[in-house]
Amino acid sequence: MRKAGTGVSMSRAAARRRAIPYVLIIPSLIFIFAFLAYPLGTIFYYSTQNYIMSKPDARAFVGLQNFVKMFSDKIFLRSLGTSAKWVLAEVISQLFLGMTLALLLDTKFKGRGLYRCIVFFPWAVSGVLTSMLWSLIYNQNIGLLNSILMDLGIITKKVAWLGNSKTVFTATVIAEIWRGIPFFAITFLAALQSIPSDLHEACVVDGGNLMQEIFYIKIPMLKDTIILTTLLRTVWEFNNVDLILTLTGGGPSYRTTTLTMYMTNTTITNGDFGYGSTLAVAAFIILLLFAIIYLKLSGFGKEQES
């Protein structure tokens, strides 16, 4: 009887040990549900509703009517194209410039620590402060950019960079590039410093030059880092609202109205939570499909063939 009791006790102890990991992740599951699953479910629910704050009596279930409206909405289609241009311009520019700076900062030279601080500085500045800084730079009357260009003789009259439909998109893109470069520079620099020094020595012994080392050793070793950072930055830039909202508000003439900017204006400014939620669902599906396809095609996490 004692042996049987001992066996039962051991089984219970083993069961408790197996249950410990599941018990420990319960707080995380609660937070995920509270801050992700529940809000996401709420957005899907409101996307099927006619929910306009100024018309409480008109609230009703409309099914897929909001989605039908979305595909015939010219502003939605235009904002989708603007989002694509915005993401491509930002991610490609930040990737190239961030990698270039990381490669430069990975070499040893006098004052490297100071230059690293200067490069990383924009990342420490908040989005609102960045917007205020660039709005002053682009200001038509007192802006630094106009002053410099007029002193150099490049322009003869002051330009409203954020009020001109021909320049507003490029001006906004440049401001966001300045803020986003440090993300790639920091990440790539950390990845570069983890590359074994033996590979550098082998390249030197084999007679390889700097460019060959970069393209045949460093960049291939950064493959997974490049894939992950570009994916994260694509999601962040697609969802970018603060800088565009502060600098242009999506104007003029919808030139800087991305999908998330249109969603913000529809929901917050116009109070149309039903159609705004539909736009949010569309953005969620677009990003989800992009992430799945991108990771599949890029081979993230797979070993390189020798």
Short mmCIF file of C-alpha atoms in Angstrom, two decimals, residues 27-301:
data_model
loop_
_atom_site.label_atom_id
_atom_site.label_comp_id
_atom_site.label_asym_id
_atom_site.label_seq_id
_atom_site.Cartn_x
_atom_site.Cartn_y
_atom_site.Cartn_z
CA PRO A 27 -0.50 36.26 -17.07
CA SER A 28 0.95 36.71 -20.57
CA LEU A 29 -2.15 35.18 -22.15
CA ILE A 30 -4.35 37.51 -20.12
CA PHE A 31 -2.39 40.55 -21.31
CA ILE A 32 -2.46 39.34 -24.92
CA PHE A 33 -6.21 38.91 -24.76
CA ALA A 34 -6.74 42.26 -23.03
CA PHE A 35 -4.48 44.34 -25.28
CA LEU A 36 -4.61 42.46 -28.60
CA ALA A 37 -7.38 39.89 -29.03
CA TYR A 38 -10.20 41.92 -27.47
CA PRO A 39 -9.42 45.21 -29.32
CA LEU A 40 -8.99 43.28 -32.59
CA GLY A 41 -12.32 41.53 -32.10
CA THR A 42 -13.96 44.87 -31.29
CA ILE A 43 -12.65 46.38 -34.53
CA PHE A 44 -14.01 43.47 -36.55
CA TYR A 45 -17.36 43.90 -34.78
CA TYR A 46 -17.61 47.64 -35.46
CA SER A 47 -16.64 47.10 -39.11
CA THR A 48 -20.04 45.47 -39.58
CA GLN A 49 -21.88 48.38 -37.95
CA ASN A 50 -23.13 51.76 -39.07
CA TYR A 51 -21.57 53.59 -36.12
CA ILE A 52 -21.34 57.37 -36.52
CA MET A 53 -20.97 59.38 -33.32
CA SER A 54 -23.04 62.29 -34.59
CA LYS A 55 -25.91 59.98 -35.59
CA PRO A 56 -26.65 57.72 -32.60
CA ASP A 57 -30.15 56.89 -33.85
CA ALA A 58 -28.77 55.47 -37.10
CA ARG A 59 -26.60 52.81 -35.45
CA ALA A 60 -27.36 49.40 -36.92
CA PHE A 61 -25.82 46.17 -38.20
CA VAL A 62 -24.97 46.55 -41.90
CA GLY A 63 -22.96 43.36 -42.54
CA LEU A 64 -20.46 43.79 -45.35
CA GLN A 65 -21.88 47.09 -46.55
CA ASN A 66 -18.89 49.04 -45.22
CA PHE A 67 -16.52 46.79 -47.17
CA VAL A 68 -18.52 47.28 -50.37
CA LYS A 69 -18.34 51.03 -49.77
CA MET A 70 -14.58 50.80 -49.21
CA PHE A 71 -13.84 49.27 -52.62
CA SER A 72 -15.79 52.03 -54.36
CA ASP A 73 -14.16 54.75 -52.25
CA LYS A 74 -11.70 56.71 -54.42
CA ILE A 75 -9.96 58.18 -51.38
CA PHE A 76 -9.36 54.67 -50.00
CA LEU A 77 -7.82 53.50 -53.28
CA ARG A 78 -5.69 56.63 -53.49
CA SER A 79 -4.56 56.32 -49.87
CA LEU A 80 -3.59 52.70 -50.52
CA GLY A 81 -1.34 53.81 -53.37
CA THR A 82 0.13 56.58 -51.22
CA SER A 83 0.86 54.04 -48.47
CA ALA A 84 2.70 51.82 -50.95
CA LYS A 85 4.84 54.74 -52.18
CA TRP A 86 5.46 55.89 -48.62
CA VAL A 87 6.57 52.46 -47.38
CA LEU A 88 8.81 51.78 -50.38
CA ALA A 89 10.50 55.19 -50.18
CA GLU A 90 11.03 54.97 -46.43
CA VAL A 91 12.18 51.37 -46.07
CA ILE A 92 14.53 51.35 -49.08
CA SER A 93 16.11 54.71 -48.16
CA GLN A 94 16.47 53.89 -44.47
CA LEU A 95 17.84 50.43 -45.25
CA PHE A 96 20.53 51.75 -47.61
CA LEU A 97 21.56 54.71 -45.46
CA GLY A 98 21.37 52.76 -42.21
CA MET A 99 23.54 49.95 -43.57
CA THR A 100 26.05 52.44 -44.96
CA LEU A 101 26.37 54.17 -41.60
CA ALA A 102 26.63 50.83 -39.78
CA LEU A 103 29.46 49.71 -42.05
CA LEU A 104 31.27 53.01 -41.47
CA LEU A 105 30.79 52.90 -37.71
CA ASP A 106 31.99 49.29 -37.61
CA THR A 107 35.46 50.40 -38.66
CA LYS A 108 37.93 51.85 -36.20
CA PHE A 109 38.67 55.57 -36.46
CA LYS A 110 39.25 58.50 -34.14
CA GLY A 111 36.10 59.88 -32.53
CA ARG A 112 33.97 56.85 -33.46
CA GLY A 113 32.04 57.02 -30.19
CA LEU A 114 31.03 60.64 -30.82
CA TYR A 115 29.84 59.88 -34.35
CA ARG A 116 27.80 56.94 -33.05
CA CYS A 117 26.02 59.24 -30.62
CA ILE A 118 25.27 61.72 -33.43
CA VAL A 119 23.89 58.97 -35.69
CA PHE A 120 21.71 57.51 -32.93
CA PHE A 121 20.39 60.88 -31.76
CA PRO A 122 17.26 61.01 -34.01
CA TRP A 123 16.08 57.69 -32.56
CA ALA A 124 15.95 59.21 -29.09
CA VAL A 125 13.74 62.12 -30.20
CA SER A 126 9.99 61.66 -29.85
CA GLY A 127 7.75 61.70 -32.92
CA VAL A 128 5.99 64.92 -31.88
CA LEU A 129 9.30 66.70 -31.26
CA THR A 130 10.60 65.47 -34.61
CA SER A 131 7.50 66.85 -36.32
CA MET A 132 7.91 70.23 -34.63
CA LEU A 133 11.59 70.35 -35.59
CA TRP A 134 10.94 69.62 -39.26
CA SER A 135 7.94 71.94 -39.43
CA LEU A 136 10.27 74.75 -38.36
CA ILE A 137 12.87 73.68 -40.93
CA TYR A 138 10.24 73.67 -43.70
CA ASN A 139 8.50 76.86 -42.55
CA GLN A 140 7.99 79.19 -45.51
CA ASN A 141 8.83 82.40 -43.67
CA ILE A 142 11.43 81.53 -41.02
CA GLY A 143 12.48 78.04 -42.15
CA LEU A 144 16.15 77.07 -42.21
CA LEU A 145 15.82 75.21 -45.51
CA ASN A 146 14.58 78.25 -47.43
CA SER A 147 17.30 80.42 -45.88
CA ILE A 148 20.09 78.04 -46.91
CA LEU A 149 18.77 77.51 -50.45
CA MET A 150 18.30 81.26 -51.01
CA ASP A 151 21.80 82.00 -49.71
CA LEU A 152 23.19 79.42 -52.13
CA GLY A 153 21.18 80.90 -54.99
CA ILE A 154 19.31 77.66 -55.66
CA ILE A 155 15.89 79.29 -55.19
CA THR A 156 14.86 82.93 -55.68
CA LYS A 157 11.68 82.97 -53.58
CA LYS A 158 10.58 81.17 -50.45
CA VAL A 159 8.81 77.82 -50.91
CA ALA A 160 5.96 76.44 -48.80
CA TRP A 161 7.40 72.92 -48.69
CA LEU A 162 4.49 71.47 -46.72
CA GLY A 163 1.81 73.50 -48.48
CA ASN A 164 2.84 72.78 -52.05
CA SER A 165 1.30 69.64 -53.55
CA LYS A 166 4.45 69.09 -55.63
CA THR A 167 6.88 69.08 -52.70
CA VAL A 168 4.87 67.98 -49.65
CA PHE A 169 5.25 64.22 -50.12
CA THR A 170 9.02 64.35 -50.67
CA ALA A 171 9.47 66.76 -47.75
CA THR A 172 7.53 64.50 -45.40
CA VAL A 173 9.44 61.42 -46.60
CA ILE A 174 12.79 63.12 -45.87
CA ALA A 175 11.69 64.01 -42.33
CA GLU A 176 10.73 60.40 -41.61
CA ILE A 177 13.94 59.06 -43.19
CA TRP A 178 15.95 61.19 -40.75
CA ARG A 179 14.04 59.65 -37.85
CA GLY A 180 14.21 56.05 -39.12
CA ILE A 181 17.86 55.69 -40.16
CA PRO A 182 19.15 55.01 -36.60
CA PHE A 183 16.92 51.93 -36.27
CA PHE A 184 18.75 50.20 -39.13
CA ALA A 185 22.14 51.60 -38.12
CA ILE A 186 21.85 50.34 -34.53
CA THR A 187 20.56 46.91 -35.53
CA PHE A 188 23.09 46.35 -38.31
CA LEU A 189 25.98 47.59 -36.19
CA ALA A 190 25.09 45.09 -33.47
CA ALA A 191 24.87 42.30 -36.06
CA LEU A 192 28.17 43.30 -37.68
CA GLN A 193 29.99 43.17 -34.35
CA SER A 194 28.78 39.60 -33.85
CA ILE A 195 30.48 38.40 -37.07
CA PRO A 196 33.58 36.34 -36.16
CA SER A 197 36.86 38.15 -36.80
CA ASP A 198 38.20 34.95 -38.36
CA LEU A 199 36.15 35.66 -41.49
CA HIS A 200 37.76 39.07 -41.87
CA GLU A 201 41.21 37.60 -41.45
CA ALA A 202 40.46 34.85 -43.98
CA CYS A 203 39.29 37.47 -46.50
CA VAL A 204 42.51 39.46 -46.04
CA VAL A 205 44.64 36.33 -46.41
CA ASP A 206 42.81 35.38 -49.62
CA GLY A 207 43.51 38.83 -51.06
CA GLY A 208 39.96 40.17 -50.81
CA ASN A 209 39.38 43.91 -50.73
CA LEU A 210 36.91 45.92 -48.64
CA MET A 211 34.05 45.76 -51.17
CA GLN A 212 34.44 42.00 -51.59
CA GLU A 213 34.36 41.56 -47.83
CA ILE A 214 31.16 43.62 -47.61
CA PHE A 215 29.29 41.88 -50.43
CA TYR A 216 30.55 38.31 -49.94
CA ILE A 217 30.88 38.11 -46.15
CA LYS A 218 29.12 40.85 -44.23
CA ILE A 219 25.89 41.27 -46.19
CA PRO A 220 25.25 37.48 -46.47
CA MET A 221 25.83 37.19 -42.72
CA LEU A 222 23.25 39.97 -42.20
CA LYS A 223 20.55 38.21 -44.24
CA ASP A 224 18.17 37.37 -41.36
CA THR A 225 18.76 40.77 -39.74
CA ILE A 226 17.92 42.54 -43.01
CA ILE A 227 14.75 40.51 -43.47
CA LEU A 228 13.54 41.07 -39.91
CA THR A 229 14.35 44.79 -39.78
CA THR A 230 12.76 45.52 -43.16
CA LEU A 231 9.63 43.63 -42.12
CA LEU A 232 9.37 45.50 -38.81
CA ARG A 233 10.06 48.84 -40.46
CA THR A 234 7.49 48.15 -43.17
CA VAL A 235 4.83 47.53 -40.54
CA TRP A 236 5.83 50.63 -38.56
CA GLU A 237 5.94 52.89 -41.61
CA PHE A 238 2.64 51.54 -42.91
CA ASN A 239 1.09 52.43 -39.54
CA ASN A 240 2.89 55.78 -39.30
CA VAL A 241 0.50 58.52 -38.21
CA ASP A 242 2.13 60.93 -35.75
CA LEU A 243 4.61 62.64 -38.09
CA ILE A 244 2.20 62.91 -41.04
CA LEU A 245 -0.61 64.10 -38.78
CA THR A 246 1.53 66.83 -37.22
CA LEU A 247 3.26 68.00 -40.41
CA THR A 248 0.46 67.87 -42.99
CA GLY A 249 -2.67 66.24 -41.57
CA GLY A 250 -2.80 64.21 -44.79
CA GLY A 251 -2.97 67.22 -47.11
CA PRO A 252 -2.79 69.14 -49.25
CA SER A 253 -5.29 67.50 -51.63
CA TYR A 254 -4.71 64.08 -49.98
CA ARG A 255 -1.08 64.06 -51.18
CA THR A 256 0.13 62.59 -47.89
CA THR A 257 -3.02 60.71 -46.90
CA THR A 258 -1.88 57.15 -46.31
CA LEU A 259 -4.33 54.40 -45.42
CA THR A 260 -3.73 54.76 -41.68
CA MET A 261 -3.95 58.56 -42.00
CA TYR A 262 -7.29 58.19 -43.78
CA MET A 263 -8.43 55.77 -41.09
CA THR A 264 -7.43 58.26 -38.37
CA ASN A 265 -9.25 61.14 -40.05
CA THR A 266 -12.35 59.01 -40.63
CA THR A 267 -12.50 57.70 -37.08
CA ILE A 268 -11.21 60.55 -34.91
CA THR A 269 -12.04 63.65 -36.96
CA ASN A 270 -15.28 62.54 -38.60
CA GLY A 271 -16.43 60.23 -35.80
CA ASP A 272 -17.32 57.39 -38.20
CA PHE A 273 -16.21 54.42 -36.12
CA GLY A 274 -17.95 51.88 -38.36
CA TYR A 275 -16.19 52.79 -41.60
CA GLY A 276 -12.97 53.63 -39.73
CA SER A 277 -12.97 50.11 -38.26
CA THR A 278 -13.45 48.71 -41.78
CA LEU A 279 -10.34 50.58 -42.92
CA ALA A 280 -8.48 49.19 -39.88
CA VAL A 281 -9.52 45.64 -40.80
CA ALA A 282 -8.28 46.22 -44.35
CA ALA A 283 -4.92 47.48 -43.03
CA PHE A 284 -4.64 44.46 -40.69
CA ILE A 285 -5.31 41.97 -43.51
CA ILE A 286 -2.87 43.72 -45.87
CA LEU A 287 -0.05 43.65 -43.30
CA LEU A 288 -0.79 40.05 -42.29
CA LEU A 289 -0.69 38.80 -45.89
CA PHE A 290 2.44 40.83 -46.62
CA ALA A 291 4.26 39.43 -43.57
CA ILE A 292 3.36 35.82 -44.44
CA ILE A 293 4.36 36.16 -48.11
CA TYR A 294 7.51 38.14 -47.35
CA LEU A 295 8.82 35.68 -44.76
CA LYS A 296 7.97 32.76 -47.05
CA LEU A 297 9.71 34.17 -50.13
CA SER A 298 12.72 35.54 -48.24
CA GLY A 299 13.50 32.24 -46.51
CA PHE A 300 13.86 33.83 -43.09
CA GLY A 301 15.66 31.57 -40.60
#
